[in-house]
GROMACS .gro file of C-alpha atoms in nm:
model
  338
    1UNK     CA    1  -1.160   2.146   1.230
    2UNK     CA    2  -1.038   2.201   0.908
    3UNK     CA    3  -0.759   2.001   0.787
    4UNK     CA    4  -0.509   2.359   0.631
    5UNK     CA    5  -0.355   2.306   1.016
    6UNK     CA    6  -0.174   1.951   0.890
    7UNK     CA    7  -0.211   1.907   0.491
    8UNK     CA    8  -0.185   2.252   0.399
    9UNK     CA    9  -0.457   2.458   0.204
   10UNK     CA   10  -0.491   2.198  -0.073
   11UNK     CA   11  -0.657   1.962   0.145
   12UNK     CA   12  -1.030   2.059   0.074
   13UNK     CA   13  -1.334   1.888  -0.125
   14UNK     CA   14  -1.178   1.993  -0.408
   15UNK     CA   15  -0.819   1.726  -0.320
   16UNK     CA   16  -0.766   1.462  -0.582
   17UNK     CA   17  -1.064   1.598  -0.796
   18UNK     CA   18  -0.830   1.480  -1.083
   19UNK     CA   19  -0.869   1.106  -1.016
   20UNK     CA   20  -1.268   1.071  -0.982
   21UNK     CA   21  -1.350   0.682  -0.917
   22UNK     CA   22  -1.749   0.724  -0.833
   23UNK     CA   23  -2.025   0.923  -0.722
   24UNK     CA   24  -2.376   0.789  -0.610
   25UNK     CA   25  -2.661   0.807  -0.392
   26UNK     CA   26  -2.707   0.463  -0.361
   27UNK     CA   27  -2.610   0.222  -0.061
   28UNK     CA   28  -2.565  -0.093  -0.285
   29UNK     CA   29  -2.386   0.071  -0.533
   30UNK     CA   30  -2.134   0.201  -0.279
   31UNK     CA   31  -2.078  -0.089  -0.090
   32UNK     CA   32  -2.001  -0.239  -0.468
   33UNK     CA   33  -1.748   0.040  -0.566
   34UNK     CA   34  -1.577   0.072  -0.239
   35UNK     CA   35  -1.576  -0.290  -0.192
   36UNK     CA   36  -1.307  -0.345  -0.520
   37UNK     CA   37  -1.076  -0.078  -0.382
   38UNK     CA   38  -1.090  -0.212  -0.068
   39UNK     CA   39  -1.260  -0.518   0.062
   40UNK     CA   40  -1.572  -0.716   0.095
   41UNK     CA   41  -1.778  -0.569   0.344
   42UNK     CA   42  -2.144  -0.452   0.492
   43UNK     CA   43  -2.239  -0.178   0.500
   44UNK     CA   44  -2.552   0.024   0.645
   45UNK     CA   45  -2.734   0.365   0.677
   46UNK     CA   46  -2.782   0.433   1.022
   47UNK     CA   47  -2.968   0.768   0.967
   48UNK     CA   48  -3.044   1.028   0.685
   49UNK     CA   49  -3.230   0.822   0.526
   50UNK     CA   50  -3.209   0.503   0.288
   51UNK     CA   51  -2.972   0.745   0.041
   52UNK     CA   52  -2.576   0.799   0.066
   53UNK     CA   53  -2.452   1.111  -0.102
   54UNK     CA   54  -2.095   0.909  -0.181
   55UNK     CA   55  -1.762   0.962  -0.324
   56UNK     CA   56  -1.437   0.832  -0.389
   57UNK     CA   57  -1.109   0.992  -0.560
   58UNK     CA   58  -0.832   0.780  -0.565
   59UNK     CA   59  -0.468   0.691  -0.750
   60UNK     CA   60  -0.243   0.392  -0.740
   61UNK     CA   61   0.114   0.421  -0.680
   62UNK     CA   62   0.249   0.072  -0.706
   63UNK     CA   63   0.203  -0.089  -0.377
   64UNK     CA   64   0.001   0.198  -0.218
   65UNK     CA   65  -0.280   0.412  -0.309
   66UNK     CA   66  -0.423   0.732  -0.187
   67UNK     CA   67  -0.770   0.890  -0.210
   68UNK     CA   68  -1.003   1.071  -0.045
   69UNK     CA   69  -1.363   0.950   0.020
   70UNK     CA   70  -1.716   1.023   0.160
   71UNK     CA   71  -2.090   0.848   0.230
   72UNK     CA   72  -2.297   1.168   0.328
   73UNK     CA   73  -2.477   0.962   0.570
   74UNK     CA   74  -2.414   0.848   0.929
   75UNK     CA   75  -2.282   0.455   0.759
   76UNK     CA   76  -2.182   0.185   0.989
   77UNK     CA   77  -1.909  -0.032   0.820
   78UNK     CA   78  -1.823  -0.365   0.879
   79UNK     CA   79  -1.527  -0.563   0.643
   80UNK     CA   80  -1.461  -0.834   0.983
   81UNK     CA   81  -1.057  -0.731   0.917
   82UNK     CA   82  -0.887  -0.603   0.599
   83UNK     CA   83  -0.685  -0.914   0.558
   84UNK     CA   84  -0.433  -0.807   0.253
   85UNK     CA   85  -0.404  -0.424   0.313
   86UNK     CA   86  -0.346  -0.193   0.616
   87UNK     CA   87  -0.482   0.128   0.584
   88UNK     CA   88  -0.444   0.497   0.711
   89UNK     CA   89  -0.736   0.751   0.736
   90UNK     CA   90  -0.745   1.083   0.811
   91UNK     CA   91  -1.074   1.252   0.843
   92UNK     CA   92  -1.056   1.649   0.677
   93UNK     CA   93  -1.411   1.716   0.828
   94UNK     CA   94  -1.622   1.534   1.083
   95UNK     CA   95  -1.537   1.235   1.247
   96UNK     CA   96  -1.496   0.854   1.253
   97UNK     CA   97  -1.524   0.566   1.526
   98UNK     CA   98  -1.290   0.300   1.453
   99UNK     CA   99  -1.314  -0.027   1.662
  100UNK     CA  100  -0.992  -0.227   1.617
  101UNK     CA  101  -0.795  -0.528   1.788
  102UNK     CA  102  -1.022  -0.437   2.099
  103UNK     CA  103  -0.942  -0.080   2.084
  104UNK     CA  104  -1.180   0.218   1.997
  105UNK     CA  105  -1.048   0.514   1.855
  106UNK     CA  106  -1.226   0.834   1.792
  107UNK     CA  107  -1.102   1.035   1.466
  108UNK     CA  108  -1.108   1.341   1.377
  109UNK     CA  109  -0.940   1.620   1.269
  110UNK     CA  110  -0.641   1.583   1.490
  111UNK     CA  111  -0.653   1.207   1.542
  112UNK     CA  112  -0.615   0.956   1.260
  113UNK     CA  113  -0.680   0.586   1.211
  114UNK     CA  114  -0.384   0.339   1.120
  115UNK     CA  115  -0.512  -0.017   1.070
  116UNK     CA  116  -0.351  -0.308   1.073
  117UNK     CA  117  -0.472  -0.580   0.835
  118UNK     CA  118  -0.498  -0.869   1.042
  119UNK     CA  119  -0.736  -0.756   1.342
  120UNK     CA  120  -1.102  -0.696   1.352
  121UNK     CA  121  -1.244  -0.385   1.227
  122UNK     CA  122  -1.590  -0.210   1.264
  123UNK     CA  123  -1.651   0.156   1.224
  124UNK     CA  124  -1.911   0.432   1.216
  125UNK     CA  125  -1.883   0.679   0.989
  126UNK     CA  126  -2.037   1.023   1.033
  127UNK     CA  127  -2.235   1.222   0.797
  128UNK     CA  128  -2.071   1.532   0.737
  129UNK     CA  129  -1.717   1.297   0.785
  130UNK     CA  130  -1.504   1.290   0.487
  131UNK     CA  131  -1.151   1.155   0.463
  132UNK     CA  132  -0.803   1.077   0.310
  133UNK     CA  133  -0.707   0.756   0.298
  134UNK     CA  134  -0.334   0.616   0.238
  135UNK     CA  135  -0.383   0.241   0.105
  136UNK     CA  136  -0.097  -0.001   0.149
  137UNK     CA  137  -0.084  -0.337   0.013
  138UNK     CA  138   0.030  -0.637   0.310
  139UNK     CA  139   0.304  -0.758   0.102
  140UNK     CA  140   0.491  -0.447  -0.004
  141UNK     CA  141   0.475  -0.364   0.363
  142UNK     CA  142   0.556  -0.672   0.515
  143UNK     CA  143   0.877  -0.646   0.264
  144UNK     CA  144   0.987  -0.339   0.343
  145UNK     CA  145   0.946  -0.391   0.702
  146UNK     CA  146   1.160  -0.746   0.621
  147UNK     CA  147   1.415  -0.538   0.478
  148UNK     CA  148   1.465  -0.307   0.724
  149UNK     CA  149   1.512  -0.565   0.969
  150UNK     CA  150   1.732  -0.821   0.806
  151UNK     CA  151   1.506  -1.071   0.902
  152UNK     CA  152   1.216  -1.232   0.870
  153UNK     CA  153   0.857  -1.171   1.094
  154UNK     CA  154   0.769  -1.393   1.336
  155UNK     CA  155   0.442  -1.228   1.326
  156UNK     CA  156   0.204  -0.983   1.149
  157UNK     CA  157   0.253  -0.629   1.138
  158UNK     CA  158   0.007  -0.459   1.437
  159UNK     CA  159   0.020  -0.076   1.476
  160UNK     CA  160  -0.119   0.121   1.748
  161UNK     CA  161  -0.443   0.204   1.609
  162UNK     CA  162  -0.456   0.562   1.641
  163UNK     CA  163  -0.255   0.872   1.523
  164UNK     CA  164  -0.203   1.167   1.692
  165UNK     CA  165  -0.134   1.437   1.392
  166UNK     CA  166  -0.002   1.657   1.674
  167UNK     CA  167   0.245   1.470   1.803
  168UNK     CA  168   0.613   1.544   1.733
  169UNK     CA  169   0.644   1.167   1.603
  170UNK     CA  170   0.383   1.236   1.361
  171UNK     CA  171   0.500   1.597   1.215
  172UNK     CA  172   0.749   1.380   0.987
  173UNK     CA  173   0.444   1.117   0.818
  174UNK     CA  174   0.185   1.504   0.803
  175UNK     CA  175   0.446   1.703   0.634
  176UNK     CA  176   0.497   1.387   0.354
  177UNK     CA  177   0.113   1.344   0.311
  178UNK     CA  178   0.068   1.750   0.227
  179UNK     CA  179   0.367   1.733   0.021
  180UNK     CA  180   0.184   1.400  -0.159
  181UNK     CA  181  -0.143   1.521  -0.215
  182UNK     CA  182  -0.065   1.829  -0.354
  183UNK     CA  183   0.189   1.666  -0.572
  184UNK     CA  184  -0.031   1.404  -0.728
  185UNK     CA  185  -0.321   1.701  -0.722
  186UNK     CA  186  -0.099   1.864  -0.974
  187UNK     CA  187  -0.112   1.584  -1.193
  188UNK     CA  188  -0.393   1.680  -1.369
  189UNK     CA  189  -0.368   1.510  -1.696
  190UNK     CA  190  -0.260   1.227  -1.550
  191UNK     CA  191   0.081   1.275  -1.683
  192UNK     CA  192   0.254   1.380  -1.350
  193UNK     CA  193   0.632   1.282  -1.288
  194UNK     CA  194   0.523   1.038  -1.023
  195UNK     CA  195   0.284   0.873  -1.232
  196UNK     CA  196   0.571   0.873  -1.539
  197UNK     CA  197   0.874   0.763  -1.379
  198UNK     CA  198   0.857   0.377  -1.205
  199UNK     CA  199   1.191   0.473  -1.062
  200UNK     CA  200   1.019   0.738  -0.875
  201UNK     CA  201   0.680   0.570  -0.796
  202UNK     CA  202   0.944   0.296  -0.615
  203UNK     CA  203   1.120   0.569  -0.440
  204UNK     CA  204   0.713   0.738  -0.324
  205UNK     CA  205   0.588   0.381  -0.208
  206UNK     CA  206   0.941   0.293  -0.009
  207UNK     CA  207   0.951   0.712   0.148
  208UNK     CA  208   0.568   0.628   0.243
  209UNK     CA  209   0.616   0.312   0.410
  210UNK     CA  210   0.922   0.389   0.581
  211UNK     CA  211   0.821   0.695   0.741
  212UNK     CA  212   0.506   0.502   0.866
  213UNK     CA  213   0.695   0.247   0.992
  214UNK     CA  214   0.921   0.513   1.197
  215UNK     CA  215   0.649   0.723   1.293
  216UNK     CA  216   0.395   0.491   1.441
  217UNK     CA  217   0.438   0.241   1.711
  218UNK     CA  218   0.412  -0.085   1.625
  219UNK     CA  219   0.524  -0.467   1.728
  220UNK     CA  220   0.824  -0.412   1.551
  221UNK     CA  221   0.952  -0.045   1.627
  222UNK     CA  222   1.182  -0.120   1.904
  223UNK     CA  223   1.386  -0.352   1.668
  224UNK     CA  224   1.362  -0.125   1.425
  225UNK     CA  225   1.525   0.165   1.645
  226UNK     CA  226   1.821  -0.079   1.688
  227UNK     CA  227   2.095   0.014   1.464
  228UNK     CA  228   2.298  -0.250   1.552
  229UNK     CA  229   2.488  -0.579   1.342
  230UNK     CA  230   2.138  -0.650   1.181
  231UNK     CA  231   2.203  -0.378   0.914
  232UNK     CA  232   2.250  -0.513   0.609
  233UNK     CA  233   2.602  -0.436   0.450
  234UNK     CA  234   2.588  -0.215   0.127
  235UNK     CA  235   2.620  -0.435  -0.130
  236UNK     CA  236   2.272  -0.670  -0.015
  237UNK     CA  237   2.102  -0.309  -0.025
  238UNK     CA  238   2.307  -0.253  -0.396
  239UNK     CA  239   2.172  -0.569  -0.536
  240UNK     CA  240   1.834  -0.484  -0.404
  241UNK     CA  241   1.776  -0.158  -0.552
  242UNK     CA  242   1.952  -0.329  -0.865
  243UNK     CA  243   1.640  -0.536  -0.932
  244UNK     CA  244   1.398  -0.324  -0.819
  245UNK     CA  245   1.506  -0.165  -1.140
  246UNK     CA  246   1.597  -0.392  -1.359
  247UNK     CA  247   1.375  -0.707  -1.309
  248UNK     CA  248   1.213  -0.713  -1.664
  249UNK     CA  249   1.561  -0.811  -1.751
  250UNK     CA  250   1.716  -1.170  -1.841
  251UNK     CA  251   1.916  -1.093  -1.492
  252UNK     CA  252   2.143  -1.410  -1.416
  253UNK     CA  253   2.312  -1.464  -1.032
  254UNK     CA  254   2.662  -1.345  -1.186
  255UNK     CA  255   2.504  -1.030  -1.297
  256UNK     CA  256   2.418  -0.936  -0.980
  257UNK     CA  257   2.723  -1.048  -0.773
  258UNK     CA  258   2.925  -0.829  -1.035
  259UNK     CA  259   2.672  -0.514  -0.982
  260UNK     CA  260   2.780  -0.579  -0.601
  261UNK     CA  261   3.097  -0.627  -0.667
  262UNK     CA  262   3.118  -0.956  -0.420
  263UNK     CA  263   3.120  -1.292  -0.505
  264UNK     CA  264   2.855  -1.501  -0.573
  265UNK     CA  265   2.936  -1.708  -0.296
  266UNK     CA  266   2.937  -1.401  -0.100
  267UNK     CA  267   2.610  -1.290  -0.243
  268UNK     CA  268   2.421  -1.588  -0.168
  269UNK     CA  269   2.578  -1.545   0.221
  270UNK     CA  270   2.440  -1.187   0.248
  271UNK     CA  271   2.111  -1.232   0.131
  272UNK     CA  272   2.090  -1.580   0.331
  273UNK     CA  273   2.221  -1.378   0.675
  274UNK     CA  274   2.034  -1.048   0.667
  275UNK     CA  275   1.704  -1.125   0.425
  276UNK     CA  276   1.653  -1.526   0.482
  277UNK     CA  277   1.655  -1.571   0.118
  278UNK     CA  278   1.872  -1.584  -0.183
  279UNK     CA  279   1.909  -1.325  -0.446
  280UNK     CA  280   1.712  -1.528  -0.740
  281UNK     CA  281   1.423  -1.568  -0.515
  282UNK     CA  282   1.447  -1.226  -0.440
  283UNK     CA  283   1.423  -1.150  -0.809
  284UNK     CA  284   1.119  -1.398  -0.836
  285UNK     CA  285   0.954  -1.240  -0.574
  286UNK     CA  286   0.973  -0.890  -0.714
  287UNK     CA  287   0.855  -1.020  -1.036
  288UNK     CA  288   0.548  -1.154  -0.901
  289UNK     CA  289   0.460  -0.865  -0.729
  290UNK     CA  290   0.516  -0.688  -1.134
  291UNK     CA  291   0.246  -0.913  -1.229
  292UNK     CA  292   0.017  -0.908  -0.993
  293UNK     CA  293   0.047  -0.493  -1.048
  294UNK     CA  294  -0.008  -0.548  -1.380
  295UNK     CA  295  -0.300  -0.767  -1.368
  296UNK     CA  296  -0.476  -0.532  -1.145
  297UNK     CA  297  -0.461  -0.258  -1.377
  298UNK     CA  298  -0.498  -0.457  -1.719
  299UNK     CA  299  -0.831  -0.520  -1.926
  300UNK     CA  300  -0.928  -0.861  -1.929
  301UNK     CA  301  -1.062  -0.815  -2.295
  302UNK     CA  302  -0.704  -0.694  -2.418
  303UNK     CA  303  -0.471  -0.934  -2.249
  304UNK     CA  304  -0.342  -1.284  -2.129
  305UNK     CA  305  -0.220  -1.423  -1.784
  306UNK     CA  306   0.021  -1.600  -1.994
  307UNK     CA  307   0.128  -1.244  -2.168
  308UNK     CA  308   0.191  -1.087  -1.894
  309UNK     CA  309   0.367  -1.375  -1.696
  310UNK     CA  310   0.627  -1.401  -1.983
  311UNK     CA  311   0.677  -0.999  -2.004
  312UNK     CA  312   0.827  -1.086  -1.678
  313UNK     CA  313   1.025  -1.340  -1.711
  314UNK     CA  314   0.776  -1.670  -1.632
  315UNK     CA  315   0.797  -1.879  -1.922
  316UNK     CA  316   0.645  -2.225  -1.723
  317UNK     CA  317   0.260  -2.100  -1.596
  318UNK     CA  318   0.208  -2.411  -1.392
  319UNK     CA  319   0.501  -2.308  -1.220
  320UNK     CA  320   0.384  -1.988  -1.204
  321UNK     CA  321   0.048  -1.965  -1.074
  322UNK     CA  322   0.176  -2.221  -0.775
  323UNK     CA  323   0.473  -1.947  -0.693
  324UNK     CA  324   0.149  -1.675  -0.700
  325UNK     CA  325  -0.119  -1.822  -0.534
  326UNK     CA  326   0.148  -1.888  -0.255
  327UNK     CA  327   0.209  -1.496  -0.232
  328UNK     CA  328  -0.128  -1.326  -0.303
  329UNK     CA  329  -0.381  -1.603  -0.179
  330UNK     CA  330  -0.552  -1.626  -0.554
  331UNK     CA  331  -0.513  -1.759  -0.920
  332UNK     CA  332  -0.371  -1.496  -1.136
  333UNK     CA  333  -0.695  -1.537  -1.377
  334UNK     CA  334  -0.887  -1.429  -1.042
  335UNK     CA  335  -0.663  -1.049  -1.038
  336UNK     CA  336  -0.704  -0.997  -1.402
  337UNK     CA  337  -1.039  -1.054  -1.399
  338UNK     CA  338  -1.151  -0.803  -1.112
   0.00000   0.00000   0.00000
C-alpha cells in the first residue's frame, strides 16, 4: 500500500532526497553507517544474496531526527534495545516485524512501530520494505514528558509498541508527519526556515513530542490526561520557555524571577513543587543538552570540548564533564569525537 493515503503524495522514494547520508551495497558498510545514527547493532542478510542495495536520508532537528531508510534485502536486525533513543517507523512500502518488550508487531503500510528505548528489540526487515523513521533522543523526551507532568518519572518511558495510522488517535501524529516531511523536503538548499530559526526547531521538536506523547498509549498517558492541580502555574512555564531561549546568556536567578514576575523565593517554590528542581539547574541542564548538540555536529579537527563548554556558559571542565557524563552516560571528548 502506498503511503499518499497518510503522508500525502510527497511521501515516495524521492522524500528527503535533499539530505542524502549513504548509499551502498555492502552489509558491513551499512551496519557501520546506520550504526552512528542509531546504535550498535548486528545485522544480517537473510536472503538475496550476500549484497544490500541500502539507503539512508536523514536531518537533525535538535533533539529529534527524521529520515527515511532502506536495505534492499530481507535483513534481520538486532541492536539488544536502543538504550538512549526511542524511535518511530513507518514503513511507505513493504513491511517490517518488530519484536519488542515481548510483543510482536507486524508493520506495514497502515501499522507503524513506536519503540521504546529501554526494552529488547529484534526485527526483520523485508526486501522491498522501505521506511520513515522519526528519531527522538531519551532525554529530550523524558523532559518533555517531566514537564508535562510536574513531576518527576518513577520509571522509563514504555509505549505500546504498535501504531495504528488509522485510528482516530493517530490522525493528529499522520497529519504532523505529512506536514513535516514535506516541509523539510522543501528545504532544498539546506536553508529552510526550520533549519534557520532555533526558536522554531524548539517549537518542531516540543509539537513532535507532544503529539506523540498524546497520541500513543503509554505508562504515563492516564496522568497525562489529568488536568488537574499538577499543572504548572504560568509563570514556571514563562521561565521555562525564557531559557530555552536565552541560555547562551550570563542569565542570573533574579533575571529570571523578574521575567516571571514572582519572587525568587517564589521561583525556587514553583520549580521545586511542579518540576523537582530549581531554576539554575534547570538552566544547567538545558545547557548541557546545547553542548552535547553541538558536539555531535562539530568537527573534531576544528574545535575544543573546552570551546564549546565555555560558549555555554561552563567555565570549570572538571566540573563539567562530571555534570555530563551524569546526563548522557559518556565523556564529552567521546561525542565530539564520533
Amino acid at each position: 500500500m502506498e503511503t499518499t493515503n497518510h503522508f500525502g503524495s510527497g511521501a515516495s522514494r524521492s522524500m528527503l532526497e535533499n539530505f542524502p547520508l549513504f548509499r551502498t551495497s555492502d552489509p558491513d558498510e551499512a551496519r557501520d553507517r546506520v550504526s552512528r545514527v542509531f546504535c550498535e547493532h548486528r545485522l544480517r542478510v537473510v536472503s538475496g544474496g550476500s549484497r544490500v542495495g541500502a539507503e539512508m536520508y536523514y536531518r537533525p532537528i535538535r533533539g529529534i531526527g527524521i529520515g527515511r531508510m532502506r536495505y534492499g534485502a530481507s535483513v534481520a536486525i538486532d541492536p539488544g534495545s536502543l538504550e538512549s533513543f526511542a524511535l518511530i517507523q513507518m514503513p511507505i512500502h513493504g513491511s517490517e516485524v518488530v519484536e519488542h518488550g515481548g510483543n510482536t508487531v507486524d508493520t506495514n503500510a497502515d501499522v507503524a512501530s513506536v519503540l521504546s528505548p529501554s526494552l529488547s528489540l529484534r526485527l526483520r526487515h523485508g526486501e522491498d520494505t522501505e521506511k520513515l523513521f522519526i528519531k527522538i533522543d531519551r532525554g529530550v523526551l523524558e523532559r518533555h514528558c517531566r514537564q508535562h507532568l510536574g513531576g518527576e518519572l518513577k520509571s522509563p518511558i514504555e509505549f505500546c509498541p504498535a501504531m495504528s495510522l488509522l485510528a482516530p488517535r493517530s490522525l493528529p501524529w499522520v497529519r504532523l508527519m505529512k506536514w513535516l516531511y514535506e516541509e523539510v523536503g522543501q528545504d532544498s538548499q539546506g536553508q529552510g526556515v526550520i533549519l534557520d530559526s532555533p526558536l522554531f526547531a524548539a517549537q518542531i521538536e516540543q509539537m513532535v513530542i507532544t503529539t506523540l506523547l498524546l497520541c500513543q498509549p503509554h505508562n504515563y498517558s492516564d496522568r497525562l490526561a489529568d488536568d488537574g492541580p499538577s499543572i504548572a502555574p504560568s509563570f514556571v512555564r514563562k521561565v521555562e520557555r525564557f531559557v530555552e531561549e536565552n541560555a547562551d546568556e550570563p542569565l542570573t536567578i533574579g533575571d529570571l524571577a523578574e521575567e516571571a514576575g514572582v519572587s525568587t523565593r517564589s521561583l525556587f517554590a514553583g520549580f521545586r513543587k511542579y518540576r523537582n528542581t530549581t531554576p539554575m539547574q534547570y538552566l544547567k541542564d538545558v545547557r548541557l543538552r546545547r553542548v552535547h548538540e553541538d558536539l555531535l555536529r562539530a568537527t573534531p579537527q576544528l574545535t575544543t570540548v573546552t570551546t564549546i563548554a565555555g560558549r555555554w556558559g561552563f567555565s570549570h571542565l572538571g566540573h563539567f564533564t562530571v555534570d555530563y557524563k551524569r546526563c548522557f552516560g559518556e565523556s564529552p571528548s567521546v561525542t565530539l569525537h564520533r
